[in-house]
Amino acid sequence: MYYFCNTLNSMYSTVRIIGSILTLYRNFKRMPTIW
C-alpha cells in the first residue's frame, strides 16, 4: 500500500512538472518575439 501511494505521488509530481512546462511554453509562444 505504501509503495502504491508513493508511486501515485511521484506520478502526480511528474504530471505537475510537465503541466507547468507546457504552460510556460504556451506563454512563451504567445509572447511577441523580441530578438
C-alpha atoms as a printed R data frame, in Angstrom:
   type eleno elety resid chain resno      x      y       z
1  ATOM     1    CA   MET     A     1  0.000  0.000   0.000
2  ATOM     2    CA   TYR     A     2  2.785  2.424   0.887
3  ATOM     3    CA   TYR     A     3  4.573  1.691  -2.384
4  ATOM     4    CA   PHE     A     4  1.377  2.337  -4.346
5  ATOM     5    CA   CYS     A     5  0.862  5.699  -2.628
6  ATOM     6    CA   ASN     A     6  4.493  6.602  -3.281
7  ATOM     7    CA   THR     A     7  4.154  5.751  -6.987
8  ATOM     8    CA   LEU     A     8  0.975  7.815  -7.229
9  ATOM     9    CA   ASN     A     9  2.717 10.735  -5.529
10 ATOM    10    CA   SER     A    10  5.707 10.635  -7.901
11 ATOM    11    CA   MET     A    11  3.415 10.337 -10.918
12 ATOM    12    CA   TYR     A    12  1.386 13.331  -9.703
13 ATOM    13    CA   SER     A    13  4.516 15.458  -9.232
14 ATOM    14    CA   THR     A    14  5.774 14.480 -12.699
15 ATOM    15    CA   VAL     A    15  2.441 15.443 -14.255
16 ATOM    16    CA   ARG     A    16  2.545 18.757 -12.400
17 ATOM    17    CA   ILE     A    17  6.072 19.473 -13.685
18 ATOM    18    CA   ILE     A    18  5.056 18.622 -17.258
19 ATOM    19    CA   GLY     A    19  1.963 20.809 -16.942
20 ATOM    20    CA   SER     A    20  3.981 23.782 -15.705
21 ATOM    21    CA   ILE     A    21  6.492 23.337 -18.550
22 ATOM    22    CA   LEU     A    22  3.648 23.212 -21.085
23 ATOM    23    CA   THR     A    23  2.118 26.365 -19.604
24 ATOM    24    CA   LEU     A    24  5.483 28.146 -19.779
25 ATOM    25    CA   TYR     A    25  5.910 27.024 -23.397
26 ATOM    26    CA   ARG     A    26  2.434 28.274 -24.344
27 ATOM    27    CA   ASN     A    27  3.043 31.648 -22.684
28 ATOM    28    CA   PHE     A    28  6.437 31.855 -24.411
29 ATOM    29    CA   LYS     A    29  4.908 31.154 -27.830
30 ATOM    30    CA   ARG     A    30  2.190 33.762 -27.245
31 ATOM    31    CA   MET     A    31  4.785 36.399 -26.400
32 ATOM    32    CA   PRO     A    32  5.973 38.580 -29.304
33 ATOM    33    CA   THR     A    33  9.499 37.748 -30.389
34 ATOM    34    CA   ILE     A    34 11.995 40.281 -29.066
35 ATOM    35    CA   TRP     A    35 15.059 39.050 -30.925
